[in-house]
Short mmCIF file of N, CA and C in Angstrom, two decimals:
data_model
loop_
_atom_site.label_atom_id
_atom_site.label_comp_id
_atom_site.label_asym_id
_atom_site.label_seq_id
_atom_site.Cartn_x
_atom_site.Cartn_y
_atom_site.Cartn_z
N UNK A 1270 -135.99 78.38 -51.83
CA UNK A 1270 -137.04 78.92 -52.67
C UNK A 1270 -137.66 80.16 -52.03
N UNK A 1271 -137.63 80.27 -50.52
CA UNK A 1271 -138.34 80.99 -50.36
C UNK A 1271 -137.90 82.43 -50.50
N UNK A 1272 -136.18 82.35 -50.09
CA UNK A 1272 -135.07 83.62 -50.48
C UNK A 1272 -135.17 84.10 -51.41
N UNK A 1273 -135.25 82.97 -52.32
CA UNK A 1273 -135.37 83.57 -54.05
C UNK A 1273 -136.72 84.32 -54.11
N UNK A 1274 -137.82 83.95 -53.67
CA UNK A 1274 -139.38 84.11 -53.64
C UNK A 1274 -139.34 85.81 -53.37
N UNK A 1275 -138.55 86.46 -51.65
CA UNK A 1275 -138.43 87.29 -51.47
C UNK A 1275 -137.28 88.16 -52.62
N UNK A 1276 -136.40 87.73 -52.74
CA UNK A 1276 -135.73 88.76 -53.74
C UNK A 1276 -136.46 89.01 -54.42
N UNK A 1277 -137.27 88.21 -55.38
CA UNK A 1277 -137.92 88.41 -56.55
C UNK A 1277 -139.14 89.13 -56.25
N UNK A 1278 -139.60 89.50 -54.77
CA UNK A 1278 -140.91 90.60 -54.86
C UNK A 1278 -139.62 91.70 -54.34
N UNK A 1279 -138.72 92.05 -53.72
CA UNK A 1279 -137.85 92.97 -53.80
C UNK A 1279 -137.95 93.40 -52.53
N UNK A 1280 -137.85 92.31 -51.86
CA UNK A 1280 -137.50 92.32 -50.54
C UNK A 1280 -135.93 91.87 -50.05
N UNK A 1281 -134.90 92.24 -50.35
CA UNK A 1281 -133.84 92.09 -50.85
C UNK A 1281 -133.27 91.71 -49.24
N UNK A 1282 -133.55 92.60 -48.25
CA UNK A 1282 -133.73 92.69 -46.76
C UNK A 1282 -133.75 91.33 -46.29
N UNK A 1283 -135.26 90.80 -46.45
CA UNK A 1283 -135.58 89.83 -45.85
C UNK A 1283 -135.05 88.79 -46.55
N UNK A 1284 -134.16 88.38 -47.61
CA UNK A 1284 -133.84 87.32 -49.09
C UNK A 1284 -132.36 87.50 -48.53
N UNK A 1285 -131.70 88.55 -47.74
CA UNK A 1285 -130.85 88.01 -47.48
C UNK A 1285 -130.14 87.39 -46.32
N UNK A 1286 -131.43 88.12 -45.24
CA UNK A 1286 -131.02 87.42 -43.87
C UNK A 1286 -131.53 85.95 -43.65
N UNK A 1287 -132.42 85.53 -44.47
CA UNK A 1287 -132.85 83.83 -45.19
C UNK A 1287 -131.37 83.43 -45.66
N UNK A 1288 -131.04 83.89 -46.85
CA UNK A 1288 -129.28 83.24 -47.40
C UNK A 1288 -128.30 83.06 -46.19
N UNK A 1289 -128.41 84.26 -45.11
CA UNK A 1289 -127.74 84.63 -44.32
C UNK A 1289 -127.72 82.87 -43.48
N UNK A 1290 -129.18 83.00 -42.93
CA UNK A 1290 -129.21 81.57 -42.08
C UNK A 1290 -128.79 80.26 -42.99
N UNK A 1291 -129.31 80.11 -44.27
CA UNK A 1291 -128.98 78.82 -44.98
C UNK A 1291 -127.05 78.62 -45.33
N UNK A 1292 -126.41 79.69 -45.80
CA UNK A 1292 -125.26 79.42 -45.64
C UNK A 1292 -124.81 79.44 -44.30
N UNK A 1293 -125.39 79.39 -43.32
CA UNK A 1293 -124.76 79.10 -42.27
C UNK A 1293 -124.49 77.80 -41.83
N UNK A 1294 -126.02 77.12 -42.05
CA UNK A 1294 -126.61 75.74 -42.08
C UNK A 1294 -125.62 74.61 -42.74
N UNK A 1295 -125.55 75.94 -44.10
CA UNK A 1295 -125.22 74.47 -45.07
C UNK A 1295 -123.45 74.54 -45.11
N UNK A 1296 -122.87 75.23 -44.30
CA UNK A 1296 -120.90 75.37 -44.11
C UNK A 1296 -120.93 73.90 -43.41
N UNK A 1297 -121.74 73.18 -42.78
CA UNK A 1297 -121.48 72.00 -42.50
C UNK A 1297 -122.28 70.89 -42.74
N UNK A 1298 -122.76 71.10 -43.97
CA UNK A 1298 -123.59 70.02 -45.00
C UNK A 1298 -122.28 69.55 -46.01
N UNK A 1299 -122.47 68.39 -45.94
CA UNK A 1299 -121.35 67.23 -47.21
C UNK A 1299 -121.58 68.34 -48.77
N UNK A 1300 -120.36 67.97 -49.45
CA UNK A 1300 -120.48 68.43 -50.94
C UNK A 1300 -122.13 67.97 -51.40
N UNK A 1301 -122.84 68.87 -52.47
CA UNK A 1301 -124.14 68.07 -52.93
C UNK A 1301 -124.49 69.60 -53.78
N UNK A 1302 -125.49 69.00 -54.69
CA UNK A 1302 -126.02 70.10 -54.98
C UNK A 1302 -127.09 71.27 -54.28
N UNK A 1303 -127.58 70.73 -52.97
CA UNK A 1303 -128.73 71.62 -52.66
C UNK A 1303 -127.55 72.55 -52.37
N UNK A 1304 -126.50 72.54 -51.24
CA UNK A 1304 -125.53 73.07 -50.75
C UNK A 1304 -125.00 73.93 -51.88
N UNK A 1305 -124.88 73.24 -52.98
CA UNK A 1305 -124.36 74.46 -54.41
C UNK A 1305 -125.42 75.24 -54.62
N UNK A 1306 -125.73 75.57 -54.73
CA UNK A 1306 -127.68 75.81 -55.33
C UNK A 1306 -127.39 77.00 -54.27
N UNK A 1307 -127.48 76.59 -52.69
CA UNK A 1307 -127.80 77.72 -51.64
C UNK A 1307 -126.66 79.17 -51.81
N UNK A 1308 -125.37 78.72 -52.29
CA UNK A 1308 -124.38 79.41 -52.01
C UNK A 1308 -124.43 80.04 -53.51
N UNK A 1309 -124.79 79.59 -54.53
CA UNK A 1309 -125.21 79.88 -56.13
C UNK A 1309 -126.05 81.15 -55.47
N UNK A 1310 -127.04 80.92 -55.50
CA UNK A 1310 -127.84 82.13 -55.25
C UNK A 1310 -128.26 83.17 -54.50
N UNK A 1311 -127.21 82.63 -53.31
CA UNK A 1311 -126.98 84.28 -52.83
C UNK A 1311 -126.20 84.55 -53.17
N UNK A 1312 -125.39 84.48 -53.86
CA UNK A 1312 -124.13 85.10 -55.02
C UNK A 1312 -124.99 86.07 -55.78
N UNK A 1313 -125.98 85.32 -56.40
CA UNK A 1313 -127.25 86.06 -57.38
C UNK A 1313 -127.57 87.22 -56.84
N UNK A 1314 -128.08 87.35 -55.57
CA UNK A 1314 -128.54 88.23 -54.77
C UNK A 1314 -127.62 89.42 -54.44
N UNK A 1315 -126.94 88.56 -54.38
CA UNK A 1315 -125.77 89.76 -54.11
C UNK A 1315 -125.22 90.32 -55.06
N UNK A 1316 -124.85 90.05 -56.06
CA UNK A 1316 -124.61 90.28 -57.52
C UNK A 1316 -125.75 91.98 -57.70
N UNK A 1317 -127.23 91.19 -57.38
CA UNK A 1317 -128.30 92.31 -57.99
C UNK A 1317 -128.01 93.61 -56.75
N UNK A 1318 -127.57 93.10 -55.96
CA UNK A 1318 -127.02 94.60 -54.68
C UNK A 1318 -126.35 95.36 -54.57
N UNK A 1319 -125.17 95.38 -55.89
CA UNK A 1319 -124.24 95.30 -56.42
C UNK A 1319 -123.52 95.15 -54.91
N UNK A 1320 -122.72 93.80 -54.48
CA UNK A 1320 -121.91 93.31 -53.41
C UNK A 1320 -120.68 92.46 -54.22
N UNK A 1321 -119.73 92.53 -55.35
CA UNK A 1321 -119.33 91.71 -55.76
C UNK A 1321 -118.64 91.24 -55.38
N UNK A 1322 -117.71 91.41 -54.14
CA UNK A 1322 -116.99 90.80 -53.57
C UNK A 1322 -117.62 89.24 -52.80
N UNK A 1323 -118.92 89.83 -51.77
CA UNK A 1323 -119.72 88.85 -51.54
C UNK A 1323 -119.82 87.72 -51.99
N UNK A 1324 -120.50 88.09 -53.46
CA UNK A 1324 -120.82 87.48 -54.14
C UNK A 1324 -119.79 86.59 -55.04
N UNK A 1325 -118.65 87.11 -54.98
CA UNK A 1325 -117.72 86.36 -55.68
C UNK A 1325 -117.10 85.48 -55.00
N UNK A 1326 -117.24 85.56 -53.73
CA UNK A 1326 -116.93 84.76 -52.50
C UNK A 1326 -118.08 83.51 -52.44
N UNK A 1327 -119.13 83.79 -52.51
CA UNK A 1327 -120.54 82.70 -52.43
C UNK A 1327 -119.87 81.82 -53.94
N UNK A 1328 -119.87 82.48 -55.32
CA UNK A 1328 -119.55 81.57 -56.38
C UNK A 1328 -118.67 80.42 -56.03
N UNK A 1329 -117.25 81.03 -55.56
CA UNK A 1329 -116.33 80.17 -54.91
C UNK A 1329 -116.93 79.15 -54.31
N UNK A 1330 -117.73 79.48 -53.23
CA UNK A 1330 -118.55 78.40 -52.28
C UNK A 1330 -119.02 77.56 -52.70
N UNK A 1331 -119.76 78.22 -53.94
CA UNK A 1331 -120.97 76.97 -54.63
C UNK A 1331 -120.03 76.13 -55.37
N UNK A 1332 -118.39 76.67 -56.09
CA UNK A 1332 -117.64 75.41 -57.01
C UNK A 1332 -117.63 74.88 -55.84
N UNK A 1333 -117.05 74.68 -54.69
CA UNK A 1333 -116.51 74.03 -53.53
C UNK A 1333 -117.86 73.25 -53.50
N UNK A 1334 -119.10 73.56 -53.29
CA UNK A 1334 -119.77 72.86 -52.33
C UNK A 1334 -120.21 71.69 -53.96
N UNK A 1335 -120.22 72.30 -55.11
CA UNK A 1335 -121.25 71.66 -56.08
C UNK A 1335 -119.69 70.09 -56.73
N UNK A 1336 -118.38 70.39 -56.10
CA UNK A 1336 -117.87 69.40 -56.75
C UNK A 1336 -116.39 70.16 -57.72
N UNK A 1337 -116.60 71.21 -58.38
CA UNK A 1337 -116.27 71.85 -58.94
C UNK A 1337 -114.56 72.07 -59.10
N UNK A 1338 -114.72 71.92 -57.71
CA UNK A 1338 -113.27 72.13 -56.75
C UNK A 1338 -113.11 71.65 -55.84
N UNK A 1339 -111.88 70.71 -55.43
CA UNK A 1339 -111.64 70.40 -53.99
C UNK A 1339 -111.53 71.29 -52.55
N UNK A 1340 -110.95 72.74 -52.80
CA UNK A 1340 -110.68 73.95 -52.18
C UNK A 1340 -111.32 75.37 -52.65
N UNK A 1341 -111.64 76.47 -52.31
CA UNK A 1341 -111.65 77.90 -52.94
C UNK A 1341 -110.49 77.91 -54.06
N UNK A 1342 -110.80 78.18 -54.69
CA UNK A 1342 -109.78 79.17 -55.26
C UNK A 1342 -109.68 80.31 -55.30
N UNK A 1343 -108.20 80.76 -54.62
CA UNK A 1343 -108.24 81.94 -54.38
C UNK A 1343 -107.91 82.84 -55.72
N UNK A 1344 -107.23 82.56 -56.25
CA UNK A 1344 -106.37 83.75 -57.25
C UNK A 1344 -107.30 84.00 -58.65
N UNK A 1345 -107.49 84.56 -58.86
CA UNK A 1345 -108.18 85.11 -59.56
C UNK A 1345 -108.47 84.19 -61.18
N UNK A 1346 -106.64 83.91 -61.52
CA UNK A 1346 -107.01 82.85 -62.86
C UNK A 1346 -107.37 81.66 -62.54
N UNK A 1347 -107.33 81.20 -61.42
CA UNK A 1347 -107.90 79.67 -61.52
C UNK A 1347 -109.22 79.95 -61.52
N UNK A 1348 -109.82 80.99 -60.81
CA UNK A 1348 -111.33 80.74 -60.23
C UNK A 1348 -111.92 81.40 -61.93
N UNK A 1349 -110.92 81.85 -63.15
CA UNK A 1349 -111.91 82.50 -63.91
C UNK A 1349 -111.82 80.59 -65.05
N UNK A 1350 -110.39 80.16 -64.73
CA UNK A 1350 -110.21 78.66 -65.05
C UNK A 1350 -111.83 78.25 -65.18
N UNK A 1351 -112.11 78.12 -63.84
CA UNK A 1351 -112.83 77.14 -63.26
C UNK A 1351 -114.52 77.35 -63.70
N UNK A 1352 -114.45 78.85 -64.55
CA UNK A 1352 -115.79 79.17 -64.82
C UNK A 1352 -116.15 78.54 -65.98
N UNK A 1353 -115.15 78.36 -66.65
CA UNK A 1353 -115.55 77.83 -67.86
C UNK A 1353 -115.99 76.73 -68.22
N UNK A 1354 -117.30 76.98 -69.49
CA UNK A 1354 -117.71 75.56 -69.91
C UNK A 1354 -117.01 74.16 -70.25
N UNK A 1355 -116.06 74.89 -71.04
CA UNK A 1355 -115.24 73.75 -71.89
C UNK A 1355 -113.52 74.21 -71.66
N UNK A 1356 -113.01 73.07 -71.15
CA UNK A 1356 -111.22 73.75 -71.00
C UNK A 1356 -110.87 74.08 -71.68
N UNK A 1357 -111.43 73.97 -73.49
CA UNK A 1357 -110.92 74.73 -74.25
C UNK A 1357 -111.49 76.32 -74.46
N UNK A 1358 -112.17 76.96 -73.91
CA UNK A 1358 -112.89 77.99 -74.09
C UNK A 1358 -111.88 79.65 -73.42
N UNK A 1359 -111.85 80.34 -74.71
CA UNK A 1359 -110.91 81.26 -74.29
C UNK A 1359 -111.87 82.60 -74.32
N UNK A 1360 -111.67 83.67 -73.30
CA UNK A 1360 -112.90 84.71 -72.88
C UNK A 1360 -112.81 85.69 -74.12
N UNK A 1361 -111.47 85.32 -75.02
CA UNK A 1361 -111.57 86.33 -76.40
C UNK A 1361 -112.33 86.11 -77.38
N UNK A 1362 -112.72 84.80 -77.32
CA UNK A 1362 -113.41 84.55 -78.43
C UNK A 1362 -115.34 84.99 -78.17
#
């Protein structure tokens, strides 16, 4: 909360060397949601920094940590697979 707290007055600096320490913390916390949640939103953060690589790396983290996935996925169609709401959901429609 408090990372988010700082991004959101636009202290982007200090919001990310906070993410910085909590994903460090949480690479050896069990699957759970706080652990998704932490790696979710410095994705966010990074996203607004424009970092998308980062950040597309943290998403990965958070399927891994939230359940999502047993492993990363690396290649590009599984991980866009894996975004979706419903397995039937196609990005044309």
């Amino acid at each position: 909360r408090v990372a988010n707290a700082w991004g959101a007055v636009g202290d982007a600096q200090q919001a990310d060397a906070l993410f910085s320490r909590l994903k460090t913390a949480a690479a050896s916390e069990p699957v759970g949601q706080t652990k998704a949640l932490i790696y979710r939103d410095a994705a966010r953060l990074e996203r607004a920094q424009q970092q998308p690589e980062r950040a597309q790396q943290d998403y990965r983290q958070a399927m891994v940590a939230g359940g999502i996935t047993p492993t990363l996925p690396q290649d590009n169609d599984r991980y866009t697979y894996l975004t979706r709401n419903n397995p039937g959901d196609d990005w044309l429609k």
